[in-house]
């Protein structure tokens, strides 16, 4: 991904701003303009609304990466996981703040805003979300009352124009 494209997409990436179809209730991240779930796609075009993901979810699949990608040399092994968010969309991201061996399917995690990597000699720093465990002893059942902590609220984040 080019740097220009990265920065253009950054606000919604770390705000986890998706979209939701008001016809069938399916949430999407990244946001979509048309709902592929609805039988009649065209009817959903005007029915998509902005939708903020909480950043909470659980690990549904993961891999422990031992071969570093460029820029990740200091971080191997690291965990790359598919996280099914409370709202439905599945996100891909690194899981941090625990030993790779402790990651398991069903682990409750929350997206946090972190430095992702540093690029080349110019030192361009990319930021985005990573996932950290909500709490290893947290056994609250899903769907109960919960605090709604935003995934990331950097003060300087610009809202993309609607
Ligand atoms: Zn729909």
PDB file of C-alpha atoms and ligand atoms in Angstrom:
ATOM      1  CA  UNK A   1       0.000   0.000   0.000  1.00  0.00           C
ATOM      2  CA  UNK A   2       1.304   3.447  -0.847  1.00  0.00           C
ATOM      3  CA  UNK A   3       1.903   5.928   1.912  1.00  0.00           C
ATOM      4  CA  UNK A   4      -0.633   8.322   0.386  1.00  0.00           C
ATOM      5  CA  UNK A   5      -3.290   5.647   0.385  1.00  0.00           C
ATOM      6  CA  UNK A   6      -2.413   4.640   3.917  1.00  0.00           C
ATOM      7  CA  UNK A   7      -2.934   8.134   5.277  1.00  0.00           C
ATOM      8  CA  UNK A   8      -6.100   8.631   3.295  1.00  0.00           C
ATOM      9  CA  UNK A   9      -7.518   5.504   4.886  1.00  0.00           C
ATOM     10  CA  UNK A  10      -6.072   6.026   8.330  1.00  0.00           C
ATOM     11  CA  UNK A  11      -8.902   7.913  10.018  1.00  0.00           C
ATOM     12  CA  UNK A  12     -11.444   5.213   9.433  1.00  0.00           C
ATOM     13  CA  UNK A  13      -8.913   2.478  10.070  1.00  0.00           C
ATOM     14  CA  UNK A  14      -8.211   3.510  13.572  1.00  0.00           C
ATOM     15  CA  UNK A  15     -11.653   4.750  14.318  1.00  0.00           C
ATOM     16  CA  UNK A  16     -13.102   1.416  13.174  1.00  0.00           C
ATOM     17  CA  UNK A  17     -15.820   3.319  11.399  1.00  0.00           C
ATOM     18  CA  UNK A  18     -17.793   0.904   9.295  1.00  0.00           C
ATOM     19  CA  UNK A  19     -21.218   0.926   7.768  1.00  0.00           C
ATOM     20  CA  UNK A  20     -24.442  -0.874   8.448  1.00  0.00           C
ATOM     21  CA  UNK A  21     -27.301  -1.910   6.222  1.00  0.00           C
ATOM     22  CA  UNK A  22     -30.565  -0.656   7.675  1.00  0.00           C
ATOM     23  CA  UNK A  23     -32.513  -3.177   5.620  1.00  0.00           C
ATOM     24  CA  UNK A  24     -30.977  -6.374   7.020  1.00  0.00           C
ATOM     25  CA  UNK A  25     -28.842  -5.048   9.871  1.00  0.00           C
ATOM     26  CA  UNK A  26     -25.531  -6.430   8.617  1.00  0.00           C
ATOM     27  CA  UNK A  27     -22.478  -4.403   9.638  1.00  0.00           C
ATOM     28  CA  UNK A  28     -19.393  -3.962   7.465  1.00  0.00           C
ATOM     29  CA  UNK A  29     -15.815  -2.919   7.996  1.00  0.00           C
ATOM     30  CA  UNK A  30     -14.359  -1.360   5.973  1.00  0.00           C
ATOM     31  CA  UNK A  31     -17.627   0.418   5.185  1.00  0.00           C
ATOM     32  CA  UNK A  32     -19.516  -0.600   2.071  1.00  0.00           C
ATOM     33  CA  UNK A  33     -21.820   1.425  -0.101  1.00  0.00           C
ATOM     34  CA  UNK A  34     -23.932  -1.542  -1.102  1.00  0.00           C
ATOM     35  CA  UNK A  35     -25.051  -4.493   0.998  1.00  0.00           C
ATOM     36  CA  UNK A  36     -24.022  -7.820  -0.558  1.00  0.00           C
ATOM     37  CA  UNK A  37     -26.154  -9.692   1.974  1.00  0.00           C
ATOM     38  CA  UNK A  38     -29.457  -8.267   0.814  1.00  0.00           C
ATOM     39  CA  UNK A  39     -31.092 -10.185  -1.985  1.00  0.00           C
ATOM     40  CA  UNK A  40     -31.763  -7.007  -3.907  1.00  0.00           C
ATOM     41  CA  UNK A  41     -28.443  -5.179  -3.735  1.00  0.00           C
ATOM     42  CA  UNK A  42     -29.643  -2.037  -5.434  1.00  0.00           C
ATOM     43  CA  UNK A  43     -32.284  -1.396  -2.846  1.00  0.00           C
ATOM     44  CA  UNK A  44     -29.599  -1.226  -0.165  1.00  0.00           C
ATOM     45  CA  UNK A  45     -27.648   1.577  -1.833  1.00  0.00           C
ATOM     46  CA  UNK A  46     -29.504   4.353  -0.040  1.00  0.00           C
ATOM     47  CA  UNK A  47     -29.895   2.311   3.123  1.00  0.00           C
ATOM     48  CA  UNK A  48     -26.299   2.131   4.298  1.00  0.00           C
ATOM     49  CA  UNK A  49     -25.458   4.237   7.348  1.00  0.00           C
ATOM     50  CA  UNK A  50     -22.154   4.933   9.144  1.00  0.00           C
ATOM     51  CA  UNK A  51     -21.604   2.496  11.966  1.00  0.00           C
ATOM     52  CA  UNK A  52     -18.953   2.614  14.649  1.00  0.00           C
ATOM     53  CA  UNK A  53     -17.478  -0.689  15.748  1.00  0.00           C
ATOM     54  CA  UNK A  54     -16.712  -1.055  19.442  1.00  0.00           C
ATOM     55  CA  UNK A  55     -13.432  -2.826  18.782  1.00  0.00           C
ATOM     56  CA  UNK A  56     -14.448  -5.704  21.059  1.00  0.00           C
ATOM     57  CA  UNK A  57     -14.450  -9.205  19.694  1.00  0.00           C
ATOM     58  CA  UNK A  58     -13.047 -12.660  19.985  1.00  0.00           C
ATOM     59  CA  UNK A  59     -10.351 -14.596  18.223  1.00  0.00           C
ATOM     60  CA  UNK A  60     -11.838 -16.999  15.677  1.00  0.00           C
ATOM     61  CA  UNK A  61      -8.587 -17.994  13.977  1.00  0.00           C
ATOM     62  CA  UNK A  62      -4.926 -17.181  14.415  1.00  0.00           C
ATOM     63  CA  UNK A  63      -1.456 -17.941  13.245  1.00  0.00           C
ATOM     64  CA  UNK A  64       1.847 -17.458  15.020  1.00  0.00           C
ATOM     65  CA  UNK A  65       4.245 -15.766  12.655  1.00  0.00           C
ATOM     66  CA  UNK A  66       7.899 -16.642  13.037  1.00  0.00           C
ATOM     67  CA  UNK A  67       9.193 -15.174   9.803  1.00  0.00           C
ATOM     68  CA  UNK A  68       9.333 -11.423  10.154  1.00  0.00           C
ATOM     69  CA  UNK A  69       7.864  -9.173   7.529  1.00  0.00           C
ATOM     70  CA  UNK A  70       9.904  -6.128   6.655  1.00  0.00           C
ATOM     71  CA  UNK A  71       9.589  -3.678   9.498  1.00  0.00           C
ATOM     72  CA  UNK A  72       8.573  -6.324  12.021  1.00  0.00           C
ATOM     73  CA  UNK A  73      12.081  -7.704  12.668  1.00  0.00           C
ATOM     74  CA  UNK A  74      11.986  -6.896  16.359  1.00  0.00           C
ATOM     75  CA  UNK A  75       8.645  -8.468  17.020  1.00  0.00           C
ATOM     76  CA  UNK A  76       8.793 -12.151  16.064  1.00  0.00           C
ATOM     77  CA  UNK A  77       7.172 -14.371  16.912  1.00  0.00           C
ATOM     78  CA  UNK A  78       3.944 -12.458  16.769  1.00  0.00           C
ATOM     79  CA  UNK A  79       0.314 -13.456  16.546  1.00  0.00           C
ATOM     80  CA  UNK A  80      -1.853 -12.553  13.600  1.00  0.00           C
ATOM     81  CA  UNK A  81      -5.524 -13.248  14.253  1.00  0.00           C
ATOM     82  CA  UNK A  82      -8.939 -13.049  12.709  1.00  0.00           C
ATOM     83  CA  UNK A  83     -11.157 -11.338  15.250  1.00  0.00           C
ATOM     84  CA  UNK A  84     -14.912 -11.509  14.940  1.00  0.00           C
ATOM     85  CA  UNK A  85     -16.181  -8.253  16.355  1.00  0.00           C
ATOM     86  CA  UNK A  86     -19.220  -8.010  18.570  1.00  0.00           C
ATOM     87  CA  UNK A  87     -20.966  -6.267  15.677  1.00  0.00           C
ATOM     88  CA  UNK A  88     -20.144  -8.977  13.158  1.00  0.00           C
ATOM     89  CA  UNK A  89     -17.345  -7.890  10.824  1.00  0.00           C
ATOM     90  CA  UNK A  90     -14.177  -9.969  11.031  1.00  0.00           C
ATOM     91  CA  UNK A  91     -10.970  -7.965  11.336  1.00  0.00           C
ATOM     92  CA  UNK A  92      -7.395  -9.066  10.818  1.00  0.00           C
ATOM     93  CA  UNK A  93      -4.805  -7.831  13.237  1.00  0.00           C
ATOM     94  CA  UNK A  94      -1.909  -8.499  15.521  1.00  0.00           C
ATOM     95  CA  UNK A  95      -2.647  -9.682  19.044  1.00  0.00           C
ATOM     96  CA  UNK A  96      -0.334  -8.148  21.626  1.00  0.00           C
ATOM     97  CA  UNK A  97       0.175  -8.003  25.375  1.00  0.00           C
ATOM     98  CA  UNK A  98       0.356 -11.758  25.836  1.00  0.00           C
ATOM     99  CA  UNK A  99       2.634 -14.651  24.997  1.00  0.00           C
ATOM    100  CA  UNK A 100       1.917 -16.093  21.533  1.00  0.00           C
ATOM    101  CA  UNK A 101       1.471 -19.523  23.138  1.00  0.00           C
ATOM    102  CA  UNK A 102      -1.393 -18.152  25.230  1.00  0.00           C
ATOM    103  CA  UNK A 103      -3.546 -17.120  22.294  1.00  0.00           C
ATOM    104  CA  UNK A 104      -6.523 -19.365  21.712  1.00  0.00           C
ATOM    105  CA  UNK A 105      -9.790 -19.506  19.820  1.00  0.00           C
ATOM    106  CA  UNK A 106     -12.448 -17.634  21.733  1.00  0.00           C
ATOM    107  CA  UNK A 107     -10.038 -15.251  23.449  1.00  0.00           C
ATOM    108  CA  UNK A 108     -11.819 -11.970  24.144  1.00  0.00           C
ATOM    109  CA  UNK A 109      -9.891  -9.050  22.784  1.00  0.00           C
ATOM    110  CA  UNK A 110     -10.277  -5.334  22.259  1.00  0.00           C
ATOM    111  CA  UNK A 111      -8.784  -3.185  19.530  1.00  0.00           C
ATOM    112  CA  UNK A 112      -6.294  -0.624  20.723  1.00  0.00           C
ATOM    113  CA  UNK A 113      -4.508   2.066  18.822  1.00  0.00           C
ATOM    114  CA  UNK A 114      -0.819   1.276  18.432  1.00  0.00           C
ATOM    115  CA  UNK A 115       2.234   1.945  16.402  1.00  0.00           C
ATOM    116  CA  UNK A 116       2.191  -0.747  13.720  1.00  0.00           C
ATOM    117  CA  UNK A 117       5.548  -0.457  12.071  1.00  0.00           C
ATOM    118  CA  UNK A 118       8.264   1.897  11.082  1.00  0.00           C
ATOM    119  CA  UNK A 119       9.088   2.122   7.438  1.00  0.00           C
ATOM    120  CA  UNK A 120      12.581   2.336   6.044  1.00  0.00           C
ATOM    121  CA  UNK A 121      15.271   4.848   6.757  1.00  0.00           C
ATOM    122  CA  UNK A 122      12.838   7.737   6.552  1.00  0.00           C
ATOM    123  CA  UNK A 123      11.254   6.422   9.721  1.00  0.00           C
ATOM    124  CA  UNK A 124       7.695   6.744   8.557  1.00  0.00           C
ATOM    125  CA  UNK A 125       5.600   5.386  11.396  1.00  0.00           C
ATOM    126  CA  UNK A 126       2.353   3.637  10.657  1.00  0.00           C
ATOM    127  CA  UNK A 127      -0.365   3.508  13.236  1.00  0.00           C
ATOM    128  CA  UNK A 128      -3.394   1.324  13.397  1.00  0.00           C
ATOM    129  CA  UNK A 129      -5.240  -1.048  15.601  1.00  0.00           C
ATOM    130  CA  UNK A 130      -3.893  -4.077  17.376  1.00  0.00           C
ATOM    131  CA  UNK A 131      -5.778  -6.394  19.662  1.00  0.00           C
ATOM    132  CA  UNK A 132      -5.056  -7.003  23.306  1.00  0.00           C
ATOM    133  CA  UNK A 133      -6.822  -9.369  25.711  1.00  0.00           C
ATOM    134  CA  UNK A 134      -9.709  -7.778  27.573  1.00  0.00           C
ATOM    135  CA  UNK A 135      -8.687  -9.733  30.655  1.00  0.00           C
ATOM    136  CA  UNK A 136      -7.547 -13.275  31.134  1.00  0.00           C
ATOM    137  CA  UNK A 137      -9.975 -13.799  34.012  1.00  0.00           C
ATOM    138  CA  UNK A 138     -12.853 -12.008  32.356  1.00  0.00           C
ATOM    139  CA  UNK A 139     -15.656 -14.539  32.163  1.00  0.00           C
ATOM    140  CA  UNK A 140     -18.594 -12.201  31.706  1.00  0.00           C
ATOM    141  CA  UNK A 141     -21.156 -13.715  29.371  1.00  0.00           C
ATOM    142  CA  UNK A 142     -21.507 -11.970  26.036  1.00  0.00           C
ATOM    143  CA  UNK A 143     -24.474  -9.695  25.560  1.00  0.00           C
ATOM    144  CA  UNK A 144     -24.629  -8.492  29.133  1.00  0.00           C
ATOM    145  CA  UNK A 145     -24.284  -4.911  30.246  1.00  0.00           C
ATOM    146  CA  UNK A 146     -20.912  -3.637  29.222  1.00  0.00           C
ATOM    147  CA  UNK A 147     -18.882  -0.520  29.165  1.00  0.00           C
ATOM    148  CA  UNK A 148     -18.630   0.876  25.668  1.00  0.00           C
ATOM    149  CA  UNK A 149     -15.057   2.033  25.463  1.00  0.00           C
ATOM    150  CA  UNK A 150     -14.223   3.292  22.002  1.00  0.00           C
ATOM    151  CA  UNK A 151     -11.572   1.277  20.239  1.00  0.00           C
ATOM    152  CA  UNK A 152      -9.343   4.254  19.727  1.00  0.00           C
ATOM    153  CA  UNK A 153      -9.934   7.941  20.096  1.00  0.00           C
ATOM    154  CA  UNK A 154      -6.850   9.813  18.966  1.00  0.00           C
ATOM    155  CA  UNK A 155      -7.583  13.484  19.392  1.00  0.00           C
ATOM    156  CA  UNK A 156      -6.125  14.397  16.044  1.00  0.00           C
ATOM    157  CA  UNK A 157      -8.112  11.927  14.000  1.00  0.00           C
ATOM    158  CA  UNK A 158      -9.925  13.618  11.199  1.00  0.00           C
ATOM    159  CA  UNK A 159     -13.363  12.437  10.311  1.00  0.00           C
ATOM    160  CA  UNK A 160     -13.570  11.458   6.700  1.00  0.00           C
ATOM    161  CA  UNK A 161     -16.278  13.502   4.995  1.00  0.00           C
ATOM    162  CA  UNK A 162     -19.478  11.540   4.721  1.00  0.00           C
TER     163      UNK A 162
HETATM  164 ZN1  LIG B   1     -28.517  -5.678   3.805  1.00  0.00          ZN
END
